[in-house]
Coordinates of C-alpha atoms in Angstrom, one line a residue:
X1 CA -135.1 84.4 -51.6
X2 CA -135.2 83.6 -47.6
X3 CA -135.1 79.8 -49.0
X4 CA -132.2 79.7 -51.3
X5 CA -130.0 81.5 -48.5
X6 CA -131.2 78.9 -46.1
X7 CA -130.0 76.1 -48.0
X8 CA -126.5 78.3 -49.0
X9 CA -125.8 78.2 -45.4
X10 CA -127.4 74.7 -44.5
X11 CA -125.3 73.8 -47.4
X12 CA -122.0 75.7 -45.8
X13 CA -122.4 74.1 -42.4
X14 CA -122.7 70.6 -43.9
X15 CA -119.6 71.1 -46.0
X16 CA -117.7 72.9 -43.0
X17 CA -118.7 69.6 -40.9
X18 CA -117.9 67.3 -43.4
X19 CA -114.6 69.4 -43.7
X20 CA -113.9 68.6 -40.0
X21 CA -114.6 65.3 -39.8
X22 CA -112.7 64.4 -42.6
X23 CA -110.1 66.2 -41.3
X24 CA -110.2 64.3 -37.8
X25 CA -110.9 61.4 -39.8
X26 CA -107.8 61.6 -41.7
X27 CA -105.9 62.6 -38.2
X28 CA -107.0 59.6 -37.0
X29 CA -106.1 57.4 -39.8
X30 CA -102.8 59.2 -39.5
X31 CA -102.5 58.7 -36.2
X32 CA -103.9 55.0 -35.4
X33 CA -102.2 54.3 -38.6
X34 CA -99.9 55.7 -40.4
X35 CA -98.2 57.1 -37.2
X36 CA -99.1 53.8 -34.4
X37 CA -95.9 52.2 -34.4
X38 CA -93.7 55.6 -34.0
X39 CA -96.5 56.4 -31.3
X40 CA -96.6 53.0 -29.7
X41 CA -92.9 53.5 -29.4
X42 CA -92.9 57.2 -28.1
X43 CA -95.3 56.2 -25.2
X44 CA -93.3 53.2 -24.3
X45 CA -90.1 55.4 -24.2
X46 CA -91.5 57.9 -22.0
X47 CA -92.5 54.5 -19.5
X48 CA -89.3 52.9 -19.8
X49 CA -86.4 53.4 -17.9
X50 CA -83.3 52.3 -17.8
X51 CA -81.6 50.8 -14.7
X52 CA -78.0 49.5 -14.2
X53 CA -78.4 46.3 -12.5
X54 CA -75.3 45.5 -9.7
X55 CA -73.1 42.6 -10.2
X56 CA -72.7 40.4 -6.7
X57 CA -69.5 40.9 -5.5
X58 CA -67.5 37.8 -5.2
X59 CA -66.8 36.1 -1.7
X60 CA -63.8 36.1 0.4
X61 CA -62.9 33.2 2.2
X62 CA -60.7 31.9 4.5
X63 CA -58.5 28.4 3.2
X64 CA -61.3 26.5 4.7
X65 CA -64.1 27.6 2.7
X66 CA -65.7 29.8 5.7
X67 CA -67.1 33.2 4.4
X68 CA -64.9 36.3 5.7
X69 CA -66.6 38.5 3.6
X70 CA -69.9 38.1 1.4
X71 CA -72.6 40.4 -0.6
X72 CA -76.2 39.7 1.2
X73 CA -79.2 40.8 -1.2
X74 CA -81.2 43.6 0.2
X75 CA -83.0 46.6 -0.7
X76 CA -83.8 50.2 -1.1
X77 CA -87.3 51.6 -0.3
X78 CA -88.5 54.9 -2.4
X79 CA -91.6 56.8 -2.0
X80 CA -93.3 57.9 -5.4
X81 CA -94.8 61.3 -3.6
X82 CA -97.6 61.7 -6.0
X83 CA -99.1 58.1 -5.2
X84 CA -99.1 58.2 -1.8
X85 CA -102.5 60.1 -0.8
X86 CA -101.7 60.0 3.1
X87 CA -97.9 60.4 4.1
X88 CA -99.1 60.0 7.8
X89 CA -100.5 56.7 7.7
X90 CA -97.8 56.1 5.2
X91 CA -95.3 57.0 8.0
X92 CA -96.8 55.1 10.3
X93 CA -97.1 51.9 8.2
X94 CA -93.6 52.0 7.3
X95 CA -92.2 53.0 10.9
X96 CA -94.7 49.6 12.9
X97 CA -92.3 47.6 9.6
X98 CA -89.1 48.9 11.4
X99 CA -88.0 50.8 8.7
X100 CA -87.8 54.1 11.2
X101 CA -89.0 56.7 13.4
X102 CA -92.3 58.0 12.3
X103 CA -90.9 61.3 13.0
X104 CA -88.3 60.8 10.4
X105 CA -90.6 59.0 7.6
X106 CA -93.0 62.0 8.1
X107 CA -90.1 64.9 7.5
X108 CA -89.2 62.5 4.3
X109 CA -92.3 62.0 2.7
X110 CA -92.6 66.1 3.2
X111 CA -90.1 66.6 0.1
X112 CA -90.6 68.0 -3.0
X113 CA -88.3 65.2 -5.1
X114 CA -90.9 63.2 -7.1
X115 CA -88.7 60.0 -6.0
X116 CA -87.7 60.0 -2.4
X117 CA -85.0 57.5 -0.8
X118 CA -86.5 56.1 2.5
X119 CA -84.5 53.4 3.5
X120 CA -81.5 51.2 2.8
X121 CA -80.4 48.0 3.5
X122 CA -84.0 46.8 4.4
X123 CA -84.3 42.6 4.0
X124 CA -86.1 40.7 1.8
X125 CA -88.7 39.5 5.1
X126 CA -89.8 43.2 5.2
X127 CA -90.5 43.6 1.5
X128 CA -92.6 40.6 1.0
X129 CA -94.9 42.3 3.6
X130 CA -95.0 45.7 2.5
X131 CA -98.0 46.3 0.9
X132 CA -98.4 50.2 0.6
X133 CA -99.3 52.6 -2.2
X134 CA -96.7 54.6 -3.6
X135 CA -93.4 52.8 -1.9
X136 CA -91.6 50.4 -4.0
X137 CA -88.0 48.9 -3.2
X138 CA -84.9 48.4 -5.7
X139 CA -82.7 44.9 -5.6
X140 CA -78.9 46.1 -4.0
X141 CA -76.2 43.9 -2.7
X142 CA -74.5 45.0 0.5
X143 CA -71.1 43.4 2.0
X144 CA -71.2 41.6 4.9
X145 CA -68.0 40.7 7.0
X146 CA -69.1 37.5 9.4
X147 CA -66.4 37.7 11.7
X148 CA -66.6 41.2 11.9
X149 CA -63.6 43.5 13.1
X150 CA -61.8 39.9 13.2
X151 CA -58.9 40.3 10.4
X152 CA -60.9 43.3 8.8
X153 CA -57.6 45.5 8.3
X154 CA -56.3 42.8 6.2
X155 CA -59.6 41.7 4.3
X156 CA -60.6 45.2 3.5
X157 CA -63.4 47.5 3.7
X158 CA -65.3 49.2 0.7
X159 CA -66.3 52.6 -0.1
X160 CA -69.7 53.7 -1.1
X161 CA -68.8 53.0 -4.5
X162 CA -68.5 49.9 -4.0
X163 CA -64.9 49.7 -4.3
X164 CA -62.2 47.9 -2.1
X165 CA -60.1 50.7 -0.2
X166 CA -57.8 48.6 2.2
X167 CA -56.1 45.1 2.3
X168 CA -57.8 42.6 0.1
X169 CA -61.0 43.9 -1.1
X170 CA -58.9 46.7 -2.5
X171 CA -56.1 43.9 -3.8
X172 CA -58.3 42.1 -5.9
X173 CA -60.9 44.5 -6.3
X174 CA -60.8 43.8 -10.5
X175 CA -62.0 39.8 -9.5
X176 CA -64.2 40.5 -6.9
X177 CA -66.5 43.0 -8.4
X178 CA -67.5 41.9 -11.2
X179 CA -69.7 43.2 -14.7
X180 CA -72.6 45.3 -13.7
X181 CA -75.7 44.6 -16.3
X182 CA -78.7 46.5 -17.1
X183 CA -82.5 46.2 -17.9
X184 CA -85.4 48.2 -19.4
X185 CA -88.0 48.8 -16.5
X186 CA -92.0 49.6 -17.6
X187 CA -93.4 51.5 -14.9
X188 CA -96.9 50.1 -14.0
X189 CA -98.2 51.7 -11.5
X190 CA -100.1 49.3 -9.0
X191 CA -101.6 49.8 -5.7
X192 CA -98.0 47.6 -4.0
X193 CA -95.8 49.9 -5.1
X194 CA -93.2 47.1 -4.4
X195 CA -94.3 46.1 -8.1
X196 CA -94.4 49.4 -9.5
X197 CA -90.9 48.6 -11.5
X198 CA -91.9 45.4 -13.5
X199 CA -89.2 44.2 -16.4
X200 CA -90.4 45.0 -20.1
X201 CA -89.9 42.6 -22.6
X202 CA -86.4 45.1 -24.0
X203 CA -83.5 43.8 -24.2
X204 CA -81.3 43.4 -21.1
X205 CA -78.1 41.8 -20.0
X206 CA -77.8 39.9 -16.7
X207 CA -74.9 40.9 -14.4
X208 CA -71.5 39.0 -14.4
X209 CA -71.2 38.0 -10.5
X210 CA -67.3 38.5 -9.3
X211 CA -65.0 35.9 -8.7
X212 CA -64.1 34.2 -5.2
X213 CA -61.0 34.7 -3.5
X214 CA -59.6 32.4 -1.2
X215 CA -57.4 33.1 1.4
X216 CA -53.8 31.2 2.8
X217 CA -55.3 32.7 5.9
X218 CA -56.9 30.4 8.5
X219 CA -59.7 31.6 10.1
X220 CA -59.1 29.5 13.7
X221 CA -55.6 31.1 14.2
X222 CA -56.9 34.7 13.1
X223 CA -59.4 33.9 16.0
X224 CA -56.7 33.2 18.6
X225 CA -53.9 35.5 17.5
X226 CA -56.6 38.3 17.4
X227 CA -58.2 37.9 20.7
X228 CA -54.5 37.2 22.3
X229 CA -53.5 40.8 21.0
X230 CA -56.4 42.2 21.9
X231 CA -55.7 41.5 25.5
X232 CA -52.2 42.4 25.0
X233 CA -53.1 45.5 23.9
X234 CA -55.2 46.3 26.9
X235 CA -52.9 44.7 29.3
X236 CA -50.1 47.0 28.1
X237 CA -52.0 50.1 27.2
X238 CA -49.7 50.1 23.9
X239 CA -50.5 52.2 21.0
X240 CA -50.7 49.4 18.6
X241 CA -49.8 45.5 18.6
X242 CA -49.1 43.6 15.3
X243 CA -48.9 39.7 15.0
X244 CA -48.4 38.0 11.9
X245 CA -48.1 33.7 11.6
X246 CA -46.1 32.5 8.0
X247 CA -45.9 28.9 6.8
X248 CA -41.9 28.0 6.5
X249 CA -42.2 26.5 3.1
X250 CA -44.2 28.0 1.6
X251 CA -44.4 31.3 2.9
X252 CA -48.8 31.4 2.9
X253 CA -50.0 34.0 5.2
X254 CA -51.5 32.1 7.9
X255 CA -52.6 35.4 10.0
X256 CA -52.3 39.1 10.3
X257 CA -53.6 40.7 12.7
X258 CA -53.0 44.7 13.1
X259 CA -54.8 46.2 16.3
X260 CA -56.6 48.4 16.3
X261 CA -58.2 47.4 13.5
X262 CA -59.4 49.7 10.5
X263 CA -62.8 50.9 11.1
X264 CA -64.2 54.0 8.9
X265 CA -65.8 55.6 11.6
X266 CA -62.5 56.0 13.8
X267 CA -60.6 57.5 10.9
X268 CA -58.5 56.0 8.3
X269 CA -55.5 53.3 9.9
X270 CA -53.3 51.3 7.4
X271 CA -51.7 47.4 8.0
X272 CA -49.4 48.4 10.7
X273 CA -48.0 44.6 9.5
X274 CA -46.9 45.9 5.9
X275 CA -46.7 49.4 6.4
X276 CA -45.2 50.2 10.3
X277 CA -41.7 51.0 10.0
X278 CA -39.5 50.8 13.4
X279 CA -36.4 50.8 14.9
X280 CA -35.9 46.8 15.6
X281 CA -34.1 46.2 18.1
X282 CA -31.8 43.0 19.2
X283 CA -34.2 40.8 16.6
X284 CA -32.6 42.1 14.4
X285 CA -29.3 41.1 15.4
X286 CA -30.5 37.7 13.5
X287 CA -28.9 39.6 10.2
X288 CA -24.7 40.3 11.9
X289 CA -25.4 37.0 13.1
X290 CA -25.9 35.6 9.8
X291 CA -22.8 37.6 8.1
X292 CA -21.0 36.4 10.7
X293 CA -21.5 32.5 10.4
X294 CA -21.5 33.3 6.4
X295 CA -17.8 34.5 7.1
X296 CA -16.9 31.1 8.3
X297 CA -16.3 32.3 12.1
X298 CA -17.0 30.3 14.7
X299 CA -19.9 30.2 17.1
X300 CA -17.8 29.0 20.0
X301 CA -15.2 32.3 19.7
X302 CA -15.2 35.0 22.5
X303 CA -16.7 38.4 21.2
X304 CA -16.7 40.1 24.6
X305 CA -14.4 39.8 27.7
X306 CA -15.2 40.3 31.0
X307 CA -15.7 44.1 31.2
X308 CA -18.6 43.8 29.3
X309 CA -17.6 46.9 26.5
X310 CA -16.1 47.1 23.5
X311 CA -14.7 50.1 21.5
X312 CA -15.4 51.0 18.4
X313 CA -15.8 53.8 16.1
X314 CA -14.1 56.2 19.2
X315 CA -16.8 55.5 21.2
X316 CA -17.5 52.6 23.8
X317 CA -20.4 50.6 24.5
X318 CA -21.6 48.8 27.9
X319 CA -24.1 45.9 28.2
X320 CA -26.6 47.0 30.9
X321 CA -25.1 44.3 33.2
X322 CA -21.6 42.9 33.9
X323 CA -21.1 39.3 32.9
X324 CA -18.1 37.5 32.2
X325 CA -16.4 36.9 28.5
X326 CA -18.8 35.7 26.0
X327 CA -18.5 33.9 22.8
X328 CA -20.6 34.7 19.9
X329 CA -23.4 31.9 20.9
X330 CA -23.7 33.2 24.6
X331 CA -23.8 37.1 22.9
X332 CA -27.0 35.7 21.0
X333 CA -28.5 33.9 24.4
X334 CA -27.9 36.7 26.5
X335 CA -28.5 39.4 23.3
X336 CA -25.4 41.1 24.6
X337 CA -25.2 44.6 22.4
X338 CA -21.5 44.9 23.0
X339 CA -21.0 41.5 22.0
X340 CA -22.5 42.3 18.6
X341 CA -20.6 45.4 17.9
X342 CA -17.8 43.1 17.7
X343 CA -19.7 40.8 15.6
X344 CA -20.2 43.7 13.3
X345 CA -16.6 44.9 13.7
X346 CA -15.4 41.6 12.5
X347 CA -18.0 41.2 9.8
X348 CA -17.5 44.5 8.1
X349 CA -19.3 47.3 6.6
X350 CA -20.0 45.7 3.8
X351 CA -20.6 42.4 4.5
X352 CA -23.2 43.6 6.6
X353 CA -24.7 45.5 4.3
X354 CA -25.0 42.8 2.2
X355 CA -26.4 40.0 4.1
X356 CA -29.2 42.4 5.1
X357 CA -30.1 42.6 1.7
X358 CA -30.1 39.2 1.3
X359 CA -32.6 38.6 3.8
X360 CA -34.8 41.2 2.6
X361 CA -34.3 43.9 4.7
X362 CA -34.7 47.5 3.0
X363 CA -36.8 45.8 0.5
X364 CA -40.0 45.2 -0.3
X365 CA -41.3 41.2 0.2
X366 CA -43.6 41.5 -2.4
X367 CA -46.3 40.6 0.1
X368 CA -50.1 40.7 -2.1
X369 CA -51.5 43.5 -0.2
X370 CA -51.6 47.0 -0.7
X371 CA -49.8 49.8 1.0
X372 CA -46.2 48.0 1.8
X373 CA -43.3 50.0 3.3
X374 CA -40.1 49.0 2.3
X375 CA -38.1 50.0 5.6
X376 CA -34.8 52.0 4.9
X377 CA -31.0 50.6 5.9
X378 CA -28.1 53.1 5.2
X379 CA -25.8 52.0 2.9
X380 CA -23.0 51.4 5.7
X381 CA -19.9 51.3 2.9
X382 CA -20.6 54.9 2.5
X383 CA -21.0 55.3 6.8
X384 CA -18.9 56.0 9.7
X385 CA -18.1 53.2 12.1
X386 CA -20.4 54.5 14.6
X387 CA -23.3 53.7 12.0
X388 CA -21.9 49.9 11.6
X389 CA -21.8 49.7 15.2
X390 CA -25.5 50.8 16.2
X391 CA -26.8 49.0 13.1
X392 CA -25.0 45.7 14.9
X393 CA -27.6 45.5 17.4
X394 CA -30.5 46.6 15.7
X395 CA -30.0 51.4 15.8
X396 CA -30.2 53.5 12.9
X397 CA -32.2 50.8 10.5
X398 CA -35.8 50.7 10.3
X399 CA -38.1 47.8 9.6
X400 CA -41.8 46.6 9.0
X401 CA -43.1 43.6 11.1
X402 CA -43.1 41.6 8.2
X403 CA -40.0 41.7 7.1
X404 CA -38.6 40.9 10.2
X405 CA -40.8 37.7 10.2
X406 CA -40.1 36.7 6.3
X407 CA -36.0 37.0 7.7
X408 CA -36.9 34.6 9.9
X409 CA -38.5 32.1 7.7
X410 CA -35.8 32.2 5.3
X411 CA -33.8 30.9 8.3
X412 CA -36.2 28.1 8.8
X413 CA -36.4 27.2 5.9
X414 CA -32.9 26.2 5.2
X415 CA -31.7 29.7 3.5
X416 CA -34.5 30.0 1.1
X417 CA -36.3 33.2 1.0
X418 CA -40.0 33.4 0.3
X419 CA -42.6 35.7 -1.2
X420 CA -45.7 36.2 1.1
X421 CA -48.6 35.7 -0.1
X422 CA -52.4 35.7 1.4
X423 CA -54.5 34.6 -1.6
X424 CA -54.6 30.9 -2.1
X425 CA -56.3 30.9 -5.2
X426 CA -59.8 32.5 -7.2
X427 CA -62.5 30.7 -8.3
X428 CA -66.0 30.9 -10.3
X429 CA -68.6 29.1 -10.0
X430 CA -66.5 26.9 -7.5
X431 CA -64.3 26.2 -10.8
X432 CA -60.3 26.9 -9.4
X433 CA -59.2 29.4 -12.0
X434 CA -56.1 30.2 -10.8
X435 CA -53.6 29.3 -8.1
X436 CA -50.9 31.1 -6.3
X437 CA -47.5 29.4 -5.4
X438 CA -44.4 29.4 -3.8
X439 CA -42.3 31.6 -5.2
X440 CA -38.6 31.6 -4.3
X441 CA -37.0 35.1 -4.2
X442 CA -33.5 34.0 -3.2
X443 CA -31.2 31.6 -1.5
X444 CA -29.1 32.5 1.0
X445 CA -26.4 30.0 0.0
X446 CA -25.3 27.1 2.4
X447 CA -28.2 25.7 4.6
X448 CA -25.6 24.5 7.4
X449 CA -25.6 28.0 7.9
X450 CA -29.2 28.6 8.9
X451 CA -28.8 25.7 10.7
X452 CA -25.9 26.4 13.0
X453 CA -28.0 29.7 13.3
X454 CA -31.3 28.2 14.6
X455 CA -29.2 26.2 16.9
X456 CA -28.0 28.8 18.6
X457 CA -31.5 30.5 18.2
X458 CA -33.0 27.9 20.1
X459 CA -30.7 28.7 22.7
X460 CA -31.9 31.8 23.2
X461 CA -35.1 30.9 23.8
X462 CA -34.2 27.9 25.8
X463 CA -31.5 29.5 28.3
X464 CA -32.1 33.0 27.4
X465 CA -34.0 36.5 27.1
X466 CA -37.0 34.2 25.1
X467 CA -37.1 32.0 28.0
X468 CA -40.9 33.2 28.7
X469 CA -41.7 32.4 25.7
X470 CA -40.9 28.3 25.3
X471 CA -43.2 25.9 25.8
X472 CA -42.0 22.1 27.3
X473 CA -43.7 20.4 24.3
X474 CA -43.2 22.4 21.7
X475 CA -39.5 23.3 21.5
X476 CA -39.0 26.6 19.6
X477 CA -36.0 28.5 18.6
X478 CA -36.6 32.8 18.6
X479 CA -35.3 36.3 19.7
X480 CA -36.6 38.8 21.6
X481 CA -35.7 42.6 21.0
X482 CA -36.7 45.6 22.8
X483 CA -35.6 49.3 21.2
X484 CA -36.3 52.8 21.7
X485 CA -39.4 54.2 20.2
X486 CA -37.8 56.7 17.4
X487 CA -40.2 60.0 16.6
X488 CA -39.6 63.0 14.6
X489 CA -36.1 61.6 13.7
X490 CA -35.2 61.1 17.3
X491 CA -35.7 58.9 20.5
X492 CA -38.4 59.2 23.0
X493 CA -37.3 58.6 26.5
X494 CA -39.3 55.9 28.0
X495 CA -41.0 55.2 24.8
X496 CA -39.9 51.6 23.6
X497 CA -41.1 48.6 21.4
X498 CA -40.9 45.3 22.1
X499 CA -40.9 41.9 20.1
X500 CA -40.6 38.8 20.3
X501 CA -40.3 36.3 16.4
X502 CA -40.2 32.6 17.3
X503 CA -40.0 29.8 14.7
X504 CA -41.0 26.1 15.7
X505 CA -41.2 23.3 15.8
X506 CA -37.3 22.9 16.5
X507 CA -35.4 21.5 15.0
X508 CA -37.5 21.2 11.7
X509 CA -39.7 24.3 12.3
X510 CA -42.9 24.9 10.3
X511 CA -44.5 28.1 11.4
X512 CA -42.8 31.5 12.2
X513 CA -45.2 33.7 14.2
X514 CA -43.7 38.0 15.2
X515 CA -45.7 39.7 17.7
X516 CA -44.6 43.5 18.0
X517 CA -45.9 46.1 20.7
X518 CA -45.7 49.4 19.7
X519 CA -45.3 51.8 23.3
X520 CA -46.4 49.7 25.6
X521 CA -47.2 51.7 29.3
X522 CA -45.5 49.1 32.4
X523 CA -43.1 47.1 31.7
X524 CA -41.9 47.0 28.5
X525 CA -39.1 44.1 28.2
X526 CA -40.0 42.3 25.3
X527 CA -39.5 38.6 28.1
X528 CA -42.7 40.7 30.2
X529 CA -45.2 41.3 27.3
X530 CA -43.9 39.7 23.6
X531 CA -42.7 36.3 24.8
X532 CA -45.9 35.2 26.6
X533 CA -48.2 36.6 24.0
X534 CA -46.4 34.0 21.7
X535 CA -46.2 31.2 23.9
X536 CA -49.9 31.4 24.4
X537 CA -50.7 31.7 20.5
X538 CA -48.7 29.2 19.9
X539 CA -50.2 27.0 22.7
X540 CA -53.5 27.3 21.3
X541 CA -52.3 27.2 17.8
X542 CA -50.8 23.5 18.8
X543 CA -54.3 22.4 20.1
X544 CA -56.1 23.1 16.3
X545 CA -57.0 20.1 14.3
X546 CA -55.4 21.5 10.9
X547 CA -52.0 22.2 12.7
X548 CA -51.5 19.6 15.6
X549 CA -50.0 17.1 13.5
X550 CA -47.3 19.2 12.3
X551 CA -46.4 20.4 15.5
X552 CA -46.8 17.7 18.0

């Protein structure tokens, strides 16, 4: 009896052993078998991960090939906290590496994130010597601007996105950025945790890099006309100084300068060249001058007697100084404002109106840069007289610097108004892929009239108010103006703005450089501060290789 139930339950224990192994046996099969690949690919999912690898940026550069603004490959160190077994010495490894204060790595390293960011922007010399558990870097690209604040309100900035937010970074922002791409990363963890991310053998698409941009702008003259305004602007204590340098023919952007430049950490500051809008002045008198030689009148007629006024619109208006009868070419030399009220008298409302159209004024140029003001002139068929009269010598209209200057070069260039443009063309892979041109917004009409006009133009800087700003080799024909600073809608005693556009060589000129002070403190005549700030640009200019020959 004792036997048989021995050998029941021996029996029972066999079969409920048997039971189990067959059961894990089957599992197993299951498992290892049926179930491997679905496995295999479970486990590898929960290793993999999936990064977005960054596109370079494409370069900017200047119309000789140097670099204005470039991506340099560096990196971003993270700590994987559960790898690291002494944050201490960690710390300390990574602050003798330069990475940081040991201070600072320790507080860090303290967090609860499984993933901690340590540092960014750390070089590739620095990585290849790391060799600590638990840190491991990530491939970025940061931008790099050689010539640093040098042009950087016209080249651009980027935001931490990555994205162009001023001048031409934010322009061409679609070329330059290219296609991001992406990759499968198998984590494998190693004691250099610089290996820690190794690529799986997933698929994966390589980044698109962004195209280049090349610039009309010359890095040389952005050089001089931006270390020449920076000295203006400290010399003069003025709130802002532009300066801008156009080719005649075919209106390429040879420099911009806008001072003080933008820099993020001063607060946002736009292209005071495209998007500063002031009262002009006598250079604008370059537009009633115009209608007036349009109308056939001649440069050798008196505007002004002897006392120096003229009457118009019930009110009468006094040159600073007595003189004795002008005609309309001695008006321009001397940039008599009673003289030009009766320019303007004589031209008419809306002749006026219209040849200040015609030279782009009110308008737009069209310029490839962001954030452009379009100034604002009252529609003077629709004024009183009094408007016509102030708008004569440069009152009641307002402007942006490069307007003014792209006026100019439509006088130069024989009554042919040009676009502005600062890219020169984009390329890939050094492969041209497109090309910017002139582009011809209008003609004036007869070019003995821009002739006649930079005749007498040259007059004025010759025997006139621009006298300070001629050199003996380099004859040049220009205008100086000097207004009142306008704020809130009204004028600012002892508040002015003074500038000084100057085209040259005379009598075939090739360059038209504008240099505008905004409130300078001291003297404030536009013959005391504009006029040698352009002579001495355009001294300097005349001494580069690229531009000697057409100047000299």
């Amino acid at each position: 009896m004792g036997d048989k139930s021995f050998r029941i339950k021996a029996i029972t224990l066999i079969l409920i052993f048997a039971s189990l192994w067959l059961c894990s046996a089957g599992r197993l099969f299951y498992l290892q078998i049926m179930k491997s690949r679905e496995i295999s690919k479970r486990m590898r999912e929960e290793q993999l991960r999936h990064l977005l690898t960054e596109a370079k940026r494409g370069d900017i550069l200047d119309r000789k090939g140097r670099v204005l603004a470039t991506d340099l490959k560096m990196y971003t160190l993270y700590a994987k906290k559960d790898l690291i077994e002494d944050p201490q010495k960690t710390a300390d490894a990574l602050s003798n590496y330069g990475i940081g204060s040991k201070s600072r790595l320790e507080s860090l390293l303290k967090d609860d994130a499984e993933f901690i960011k340590i540092a960014r922007g750390v070089p590739d010399s620095i990585v290849e010597e790391i060799e600590l558990k638990g840190i491991y870097a990530v491939r970025e690209w940061y931008r790099y601007y050689p010539s640093r604040k040098i042009g950087k309100t016209t080249i651009g900035t980027l935001n931490w996105k990555r994205e162009g937010i001023i001048g031409i970074e934010r322009e061409y922002n679609d070329l330059l950025m290219g296609i991001d791409g992406w990759a499968y990363y198998l984590e494998v963890p190693r004691y250099s945790g610089i290996k820690l991310l190794k690529k799986s053998e997933a698929d994966y698409k390589d980044p698109i890099p962004g195209k280049d941009i090349y610039l009309t702008i010359d890095l040389d003259l952005q050089t001089i006309m931006d270390n020449e305004l920076r000295e203006l602007k400290e010399s003069t204590q003025a709130d802002q100084v532009m300066g801008i340098c156009v080719s005649v023919h075919t209106g390429e952007i040879l420099s911009m300068v806008s001072i003080p430049e933008f820099e993020p950490q001063e607060g946002w500051s736009n292209n005071g060249c495209t998007s500063w809008e002031f009262e002009p002045g006598s250079i604008f008198k370059l537009i009633p001058a115009f209608a007036y030689l349009r109308n056939g009148l001649s440069p050798g007629d008196i505007v002004v007697d002897s006392t120096s006024s003229t009457s118009f619109g019930g009110k009468v208006f006094r040159d600073l100084h007595s003189h004795p009868a002008y005609t309309f070419r001695e008006a321009i030399i001397h940039s008599s404002n009673a003289g030009f009220i009766s320019v303007g008298e004589m031209v008419g409302k809306k002749e006026m109106y219209r040849c200040a159209r015609l030279l782009g004024i009110g308008c737009k140029t069209g310029i490839d840069l962001p954030i452009e003001y379009s100034g604002k002139i009252p529609v003077l068929p629709r004024e009183r007289d009094i408007r016509l009269a102030t708008v004569s010598f440069g009152q009641g209209v307002s402007v942006t610097p490069l307007q003014m200057v792209m006026a100019y070069q439509a006088i130069a260039n024989d009554g042919v108004l040009l676009r502005p443009r600062v890219m020169k063309e984009v390329r890939r892979n050094h492969k041209v892929i497109r090309k910017s041109g002139k582009e011809v917004i209008r003609r004036l009409g007869d070019p003995g009239i821009s002739m006649t006009l930079l005749d007498v133009l040259h007059d004025a800087a010759l025997k006139g108010t621009g006298l300070t700003a001629s050199l003996s080799l380099l004859p040049i024909a220009g205008k100086t103006g000097t207004a009142w600073r306008v704020k809130n809608g009204r004028y600012v005693k002892e508040e002015y703005i003074s500038s000084f556009v100057g085209m040259f060589p005379y009598p075939k000129p090739e360059f038209v450089i504008g240099i505008f002070i905004d409130n300078p403190k001291g003297a404030y005549y536009a013959s005391l501060t504009a006029c040698p700030a352009f002579r001495e640009v355009a001294k300097r200019m005349a001494l580069l290789k690229g531009f000697r020959k057409n100047l000299l």
